[in-house]
Amino acid sequence: DLLQALGKPRPLRPGLSILTISWNHAGFLGSSVRSALATLDLLSPDEQGAVLVLDDASSDETPQVLEELRAADGRVRPVRSPVNLGLSRARNVLLHVAETTHALMLDADNTAVPDGARSLYAVAREWSPAFTFGNVIMVHSDGSILAAVSNEPPTTDYFFVGGPHLDTLGVLDVAYFRQIGGYNPDPAFHAFDDHEVIHRLARLGALIAFVPTVAGRYRYDRLSHSQAHQGAHEATIARLRRAYNQDG
């Protein structure tokens, strides 16, 4: 219903948009959007897309925070869902309304490192991969560093054992992601949609690019998107193996 109300996708122009989901993340949203705007500031005016923020039926102050951000900078474009879509469907709505060839997926509990994110976009323009990623630093709520994710190219262990985690934060080829149906709404992959899409891209033979630069920071605490689902990790890896790696 929401996609129908938003109308048909518009033709894509060269440039970079930022796609952000907020579900009761009002406390994180300001820093995330400001980092997105700082990333766009590093691009030429013709390459700057919008910061598209989907409020996924939040019950906190997300609408008010989003309106303040929009009033301060017209590049911020809110999209409101009247019902909670969940991560995958929310991402697909943002892909639907994007108007540029490339998009940086930046969840509300992440912040972009502008120089690093610009490097991802530069590689994406030059080599045309389906997905371009770089290092993401996991931090506690006080800013102290916990670990690095997305810190190496996908390896055999990643696909067959469930090794290093690749975060959603990366630059997407919008047309290609639309072509393959976007993110998978299967409930088994909820909060593991980043794992699933990398496996699917590899199975399809799509180009995946790794840039050795810090592209963003991921806030790791009880309010982050995926923390309530960590216990399902092994079952999810087994499902991915069955879906995409069954023949070696």
PDB file of N, CA, C and O in Angstrom, residues 43-84:
ATOM      1  N   LEU A  43      30.562  15.948  -2.084  1.00  0.00           N
ATOM      2  CA  LEU A  43      30.315  15.672  -3.491  1.00  0.00           C
ATOM      3  C   LEU A  43      29.972  16.958  -4.234  1.00  0.00           C
ATOM      4  O   LEU A  43      29.597  17.968  -3.625  1.00  0.00           O
ATOM      5  N   SER A  44      30.069  16.914  -5.541  1.00  0.00           N
ATOM      6  CA  SER A  44      29.652  18.061  -6.340  1.00  0.00           C
ATOM      7  C   SER A  44      28.133  18.220  -6.214  1.00  0.00           C
ATOM      8  O   SER A  44      27.415  17.251  -5.944  1.00  0.00           O
ATOM      9  N   PRO A  45      27.623  19.440  -6.397  1.00  0.00           N
ATOM     10  CA  PRO A  45      26.174  19.643  -6.274  1.00  0.00           C
ATOM     11  C   PRO A  45      25.356  18.708  -7.160  1.00  0.00           C
ATOM     12  O   PRO A  45      24.280  18.243  -6.756  1.00  0.00           O
ATOM     13  N   ASP A  46      25.849  18.417  -8.364  1.00  0.00           N
ATOM     14  CA  ASP A  46      25.100  17.554  -9.274  1.00  0.00           C
ATOM     15  C   ASP A  46      25.012  16.115  -8.780  1.00  0.00           C
ATOM     16  O   ASP A  46      24.110  15.376  -9.190  1.00  0.00           O
ATOM     17  N   GLU A  47      25.968  15.708  -7.933  1.00  0.00           N
ATOM     18  CA  GLU A  47      25.994  14.326  -7.452  1.00  0.00           C
ATOM     19  C   GLU A  47      25.247  14.142  -6.142  1.00  0.00           C
ATOM     20  O   GLU A  47      25.064  13.010  -5.688  1.00  0.00           O
ATOM     21  N   GLN A  48      24.837  15.221  -5.524  1.00  0.00           N
ATOM     22  CA  GLN A  48      24.191  15.129  -4.212  1.00  0.00           C
ATOM     23  C   GLN A  48      22.728  14.737  -4.358  1.00  0.00           C
ATOM     24  O   GLN A  48      21.936  15.453  -4.972  1.00  0.00           O
ATOM     25  N   GLY A  49      22.403  13.566  -3.811  1.00  0.00           N
ATOM     26  CA  GLY A  49      21.013  13.162  -3.752  1.00  0.00           C
ATOM     27  C   GLY A  49      20.396  13.597  -2.434  1.00  0.00           C
ATOM     28  O   GLY A  49      20.904  14.485  -1.744  1.00  0.00           O
ATOM     29  N   ALA A  50      19.318  12.969  -2.071  1.00  0.00           N
ATOM     30  CA  ALA A  50      18.624  13.293  -0.829  1.00  0.00           C
ATOM     31  C   ALA A  50      19.049  12.344   0.285  1.00  0.00           C
ATOM     32  O   ALA A  50      19.560  11.250   0.033  1.00  0.00           O
ATOM     33  N   VAL A  51      18.828  12.780   1.529  1.00  0.00           N
ATOM     34  CA  VAL A  51      18.907  11.887   2.678  1.00  0.00           C
ATOM     35  C   VAL A  51      17.470  11.427   2.937  1.00  0.00           C
ATOM     36  O   VAL A  51      16.653  12.175   3.470  1.00  0.00           O
ATOM     37  N   LEU A  52      17.167  10.215   2.490  1.00  0.00           N
ATOM     38  CA  LEU A  52      15.814   9.673   2.584  1.00  0.00           C
ATOM     39  C   LEU A  52      15.684   8.899   3.888  1.00  0.00           C
ATOM     40  O   LEU A  52      16.391   7.918   4.112  1.00  0.00           O
ATOM     41  N   VAL A  53      14.798   9.349   4.760  1.00  0.00           N
ATOM     42  CA  VAL A  53      14.649   8.732   6.080  1.00  0.00           C
ATOM     43  C   VAL A  53      13.253   8.152   6.200  1.00  0.00           C
ATOM     44  O   VAL A  53      12.255   8.881   6.104  1.00  0.00           O
ATOM     45  N   LEU A  54      13.184   6.848   6.388  1.00  0.00           N
ATOM     46  CA  LEU A  54      11.889   6.198   6.584  1.00  0.00           C
ATOM     47  C   LEU A  54      11.617   6.042   8.073  1.00  0.00           C
ATOM     48  O   LEU A  54      12.362   5.374   8.787  1.00  0.00           O
ATOM     49  N   ASP A  55      10.564   6.697   8.540  1.00  0.00           N
ATOM     50  CA  ASP A  55      10.091   6.523   9.904  1.00  0.00           C
ATOM     51  C   ASP A  55       9.171   5.308   9.902  1.00  0.00           C
ATOM     52  O   ASP A  55       8.036   5.372   9.416  1.00  0.00           O
ATOM     53  N   ASP A  56       9.670   4.202  10.452  1.00  0.00           N
ATOM     54  CA  ASP A  56       8.966   2.922  10.358  1.00  0.00           C
ATOM     55  C   ASP A  56       7.945   2.777  11.483  1.00  0.00           C
ATOM     56  O   ASP A  56       8.049   1.913  12.342  1.00  0.00           O
ATOM     57  N   ALA A  57       6.946   3.678  11.462  1.00  0.00           N
ATOM     58  CA  ALA A  57       5.854   3.675  12.452  1.00  0.00           C
ATOM     59  C   ALA A  57       6.391   3.801  13.871  1.00  0.00           C
ATOM     60  O   ALA A  57       5.961   3.093  14.782  1.00  0.00           O
ATOM     61  N   SER A  58       7.312   4.735  14.053  1.00  0.00           N
ATOM     62  CA  SER A  58       7.890   4.933  15.389  1.00  0.00           C
ATOM     63  C   SER A  58       6.845   5.460  16.361  1.00  0.00           C
ATOM     64  O   SER A  58       5.924   6.194  15.985  1.00  0.00           O
ATOM     65  N   SER A  59       7.011   5.096  17.629  1.00  0.00           N
ATOM     66  CA  SER A  59       6.141   5.609  18.685  1.00  0.00           C
ATOM     67  C   SER A  59       6.891   6.558  19.614  1.00  0.00           C
ATOM     68  O   SER A  59       6.343   7.007  20.622  1.00  0.00           O
ATOM     69  N   ASP A  60       8.147   6.858  19.272  1.00  0.00           N
ATOM     70  CA  ASP A  60       8.914   7.812  20.075  1.00  0.00           C
ATOM     71  C   ASP A  60       8.894   9.177  19.376  1.00  0.00           C
ATOM     72  O   ASP A  60       7.955   9.489  18.647  1.00  0.00           O
ATOM     73  N   GLU A  61       9.930   9.981  19.583  1.00  0.00           N
ATOM     74  CA  GLU A  61       9.953  11.340  19.045  1.00  0.00           C
ATOM     75  C   GLU A  61      10.536  11.424  17.638  1.00  0.00           C
ATOM     76  O   GLU A  61      10.866  12.511  17.164  1.00  0.00           O
ATOM     77  N   THR A  62      10.663  10.281  16.959  1.00  0.00           N
ATOM     78  CA  THR A  62      11.244  10.290  15.616  1.00  0.00           C
ATOM     79  C   THR A  62      10.564  11.298  14.681  1.00  0.00           C
ATOM     80  O   THR A  62      11.263  12.044  13.981  1.00  0.00           O
ATOM     81  N   PRO A  63       9.219  11.386  14.614  1.00  0.00           N
ATOM     82  CA  PRO A  63       8.613  12.359  13.690  1.00  0.00           C
ATOM     83  C   PRO A  63       9.035  13.797  13.968  1.00  0.00           C
ATOM     84  O   PRO A  63       9.312  14.558  13.031  1.00  0.00           O
ATOM     85  N   GLN A  64       9.111  14.175  15.239  1.00  0.00           N
ATOM     86  CA  GLN A  64       9.494  15.541  15.563  1.00  0.00           C
ATOM     87  C   GLN A  64      10.958  15.802  15.213  1.00  0.00           C
ATOM     88  O   GLN A  64      11.295  16.844  14.640  1.00  0.00           O
ATOM     89  N   VAL A  65      11.835  14.851  15.557  1.00  0.00           N
ATOM     90  CA  VAL A  65      13.250  15.001  15.231  1.00  0.00           C
ATOM     91  C   VAL A  65      13.435  15.092  13.727  1.00  0.00           C
ATOM     92  O   VAL A  65      14.194  15.932  13.215  1.00  0.00           O
ATOM     93  N   LEU A  66      12.722  14.272  13.001  1.00  0.00           N
ATOM     94  CA  LEU A  66      12.842  14.246  11.551  1.00  0.00           C
ATOM     95  C   LEU A  66      12.358  15.560  10.938  1.00  0.00           C
ATOM     96  O   LEU A  66      12.963  16.082   9.986  1.00  0.00           O
ATOM     97  N   GLU A  67      11.289  16.117  11.477  1.00  0.00           N
ATOM     98  CA  GLU A  67      10.795  17.392  10.966  1.00  0.00           C
ATOM     99  C   GLU A  67      11.799  18.514  11.225  1.00  0.00           C
ATOM    100  O   GLU A  67      12.019  19.390  10.373  1.00  0.00           O
ATOM    101  N   GLU A  68      12.448  18.492  12.388  1.00  0.00           N
ATOM    102  CA  GLU A  68      13.474  19.501  12.685  1.00  0.00           C
ATOM    103  C   GLU A  68      14.649  19.370  11.722  1.00  0.00           C
ATOM    104  O   GLU A  68      15.189  20.383  11.246  1.00  0.00           O
ATOM    105  N   LEU A  69      15.048  18.148  11.426  1.00  0.00           N
ATOM    106  CA  LEU A  69      16.159  17.931  10.501  1.00  0.00           C
ATOM    107  C   LEU A  69      15.783  18.383   9.090  1.00  0.00           C
ATOM    108  O   LEU A  69      16.588  18.997   8.382  1.00  0.00           O
ATOM    109  N   ARG A  70      14.549  18.117   8.681  1.00  0.00           N
ATOM    110  CA  ARG A  70      14.090  18.532   7.356  1.00  0.00           C
ATOM    111  C   ARG A  70      14.038  20.051   7.247  1.00  0.00           C
ATOM    112  O   ARG A  70      14.433  20.637   6.218  1.00  0.00           O
ATOM    113  N   ALA A  71      13.557  20.711   8.311  1.00  0.00           N
ATOM    114  CA  ALA A  71      13.466  22.169   8.292  1.00  0.00           C
ATOM    115  C   ALA A  71      14.843  22.813   8.227  1.00  0.00           C
ATOM    116  O   ALA A  71      15.004  23.888   7.628  1.00  0.00           O
ATOM    117  N   ALA A  72      15.837  22.152   8.822  1.00  0.00           N
ATOM    118  CA  ALA A  72      17.194  22.703   8.832  1.00  0.00           C
ATOM    119  C   ALA A  72      17.928  22.484   7.527  1.00  0.00           C
ATOM    120  O   ALA A  72      18.826  23.256   7.175  1.00  0.00           O
ATOM    121  N   ASP A  73      17.576  21.418   6.777  1.00  0.00           N
ATOM    122  CA  ASP A  73      18.266  21.113   5.524  1.00  0.00           C
ATOM    123  C   ASP A  73      17.289  20.419   4.585  1.00  0.00           C
ATOM    124  O   ASP A  73      16.810  19.314   4.881  1.00  0.00           O
ATOM    125  N   GLY A  74      17.016  21.072   3.455  1.00  0.00           N
ATOM    126  CA  GLY A  74      16.025  20.558   2.526  1.00  0.00           C
ATOM    127  C   GLY A  74      16.407  19.270   1.844  1.00  0.00           C
ATOM    128  O   GLY A  74      15.561  18.647   1.186  1.00  0.00           O
ATOM    129  N   ARG A  75      17.672  18.845   2.006  1.00  0.00           N
ATOM    130  CA  ARG A  75      18.066  17.559   1.415  1.00  0.00           C
ATOM    131  C   ARG A  75      17.523  16.381   2.207  1.00  0.00           C
ATOM    132  O   ARG A  75      17.560  15.237   1.729  1.00  0.00           O
ATOM    133  N   VAL A  76      17.028  16.629   3.419  1.00  0.00           N
ATOM    134  CA  VAL A  76      16.425  15.569   4.232  1.00  0.00           C
ATOM    135  C   VAL A  76      14.978  15.391   3.801  1.00  0.00           C
ATOM    136  O   VAL A  76      14.177  16.330   3.843  1.00  0.00           O
ATOM    137  N   ARG A  77      14.647  14.182   3.357  1.00  0.00           N
ATOM    138  CA  ARG A  77      13.297  13.889   2.876  1.00  0.00           C
ATOM    139  C   ARG A  77      12.682  12.755   3.691  1.00  0.00           C
ATOM    140  O   ARG A  77      13.095  11.604   3.580  1.00  0.00           O
ATOM    141  N   PRO A  78      11.693  13.058   4.530  1.00  0.00           N
ATOM    142  CA  PRO A  78      11.056  12.017   5.341  1.00  0.00           C
ATOM    143  C   PRO A  78      10.074  11.180   4.521  1.00  0.00           C
ATOM    144  O   PRO A  78       9.419  11.672   3.602  1.00  0.00           O
ATOM    145  N   VAL A  79      10.000   9.899   4.875  1.00  0.00           N
ATOM    146  CA  VAL A  79       8.969   8.993   4.372  1.00  0.00           C
ATOM    147  C   VAL A  79       8.375   8.321   5.600  1.00  0.00           C
ATOM    148  O   VAL A  79       9.110   7.772   6.422  1.00  0.00           O
ATOM    149  N   ARG A  80       7.066   8.365   5.742  1.00  0.00           N
ATOM    150  CA  ARG A  80       6.410   7.823   6.935  1.00  0.00           C
ATOM    151  C   ARG A  80       5.611   6.588   6.572  1.00  0.00           C
ATOM    152  O   ARG A  80       4.796   6.603   5.640  1.00  0.00           O
ATOM    153  N   SER A  81       5.856   5.498   7.295  1.00  0.00           N
ATOM    154  CA  SER A  81       5.023   4.305   7.139  1.00  0.00           C
ATOM    155  C   SER A  81       4.023   4.251   8.287  1.00  0.00           C
ATOM    156  O   SER A  81       4.410   4.357   9.453  1.00  0.00           O
ATOM    157  N   PRO A  82       2.747   4.061   7.994  1.00  0.00           N
ATOM    158  CA  PRO A  82       1.748   4.000   9.065  1.00  0.00           C
ATOM    159  C   PRO A  82       1.793   2.708   9.864  1.00  0.00           C
ATOM    160  O   PRO A  82       1.225   2.632  10.948  1.00  0.00           O
ATOM    161  N   VAL A  83       2.441   1.677   9.313  1.00  0.00           N
ATOM    162  CA  VAL A  83       2.596   0.410  10.024  1.00  0.00           C
ATOM    163  C   VAL A  83       4.075   0.035  10.005  1.00  0.00           C
ATOM    164  O   VAL A  83       4.826   0.447   9.126  1.00  0.00           O
ATOM    165  N   ASN A  84       4.484  -0.778  10.970  1.00  0.00           N
ATOM    166  CA  ASN A  84       5.887  -1.184  11.042  1.00  0.00           C
ATOM    167  C   ASN A  84       6.178  -2.215   9.967  1.00  0.00           C
ATOM    168  O   ASN A  84       5.580  -3.289   9.931  1.00  0.00           O
TER     169      ASN A  84
END
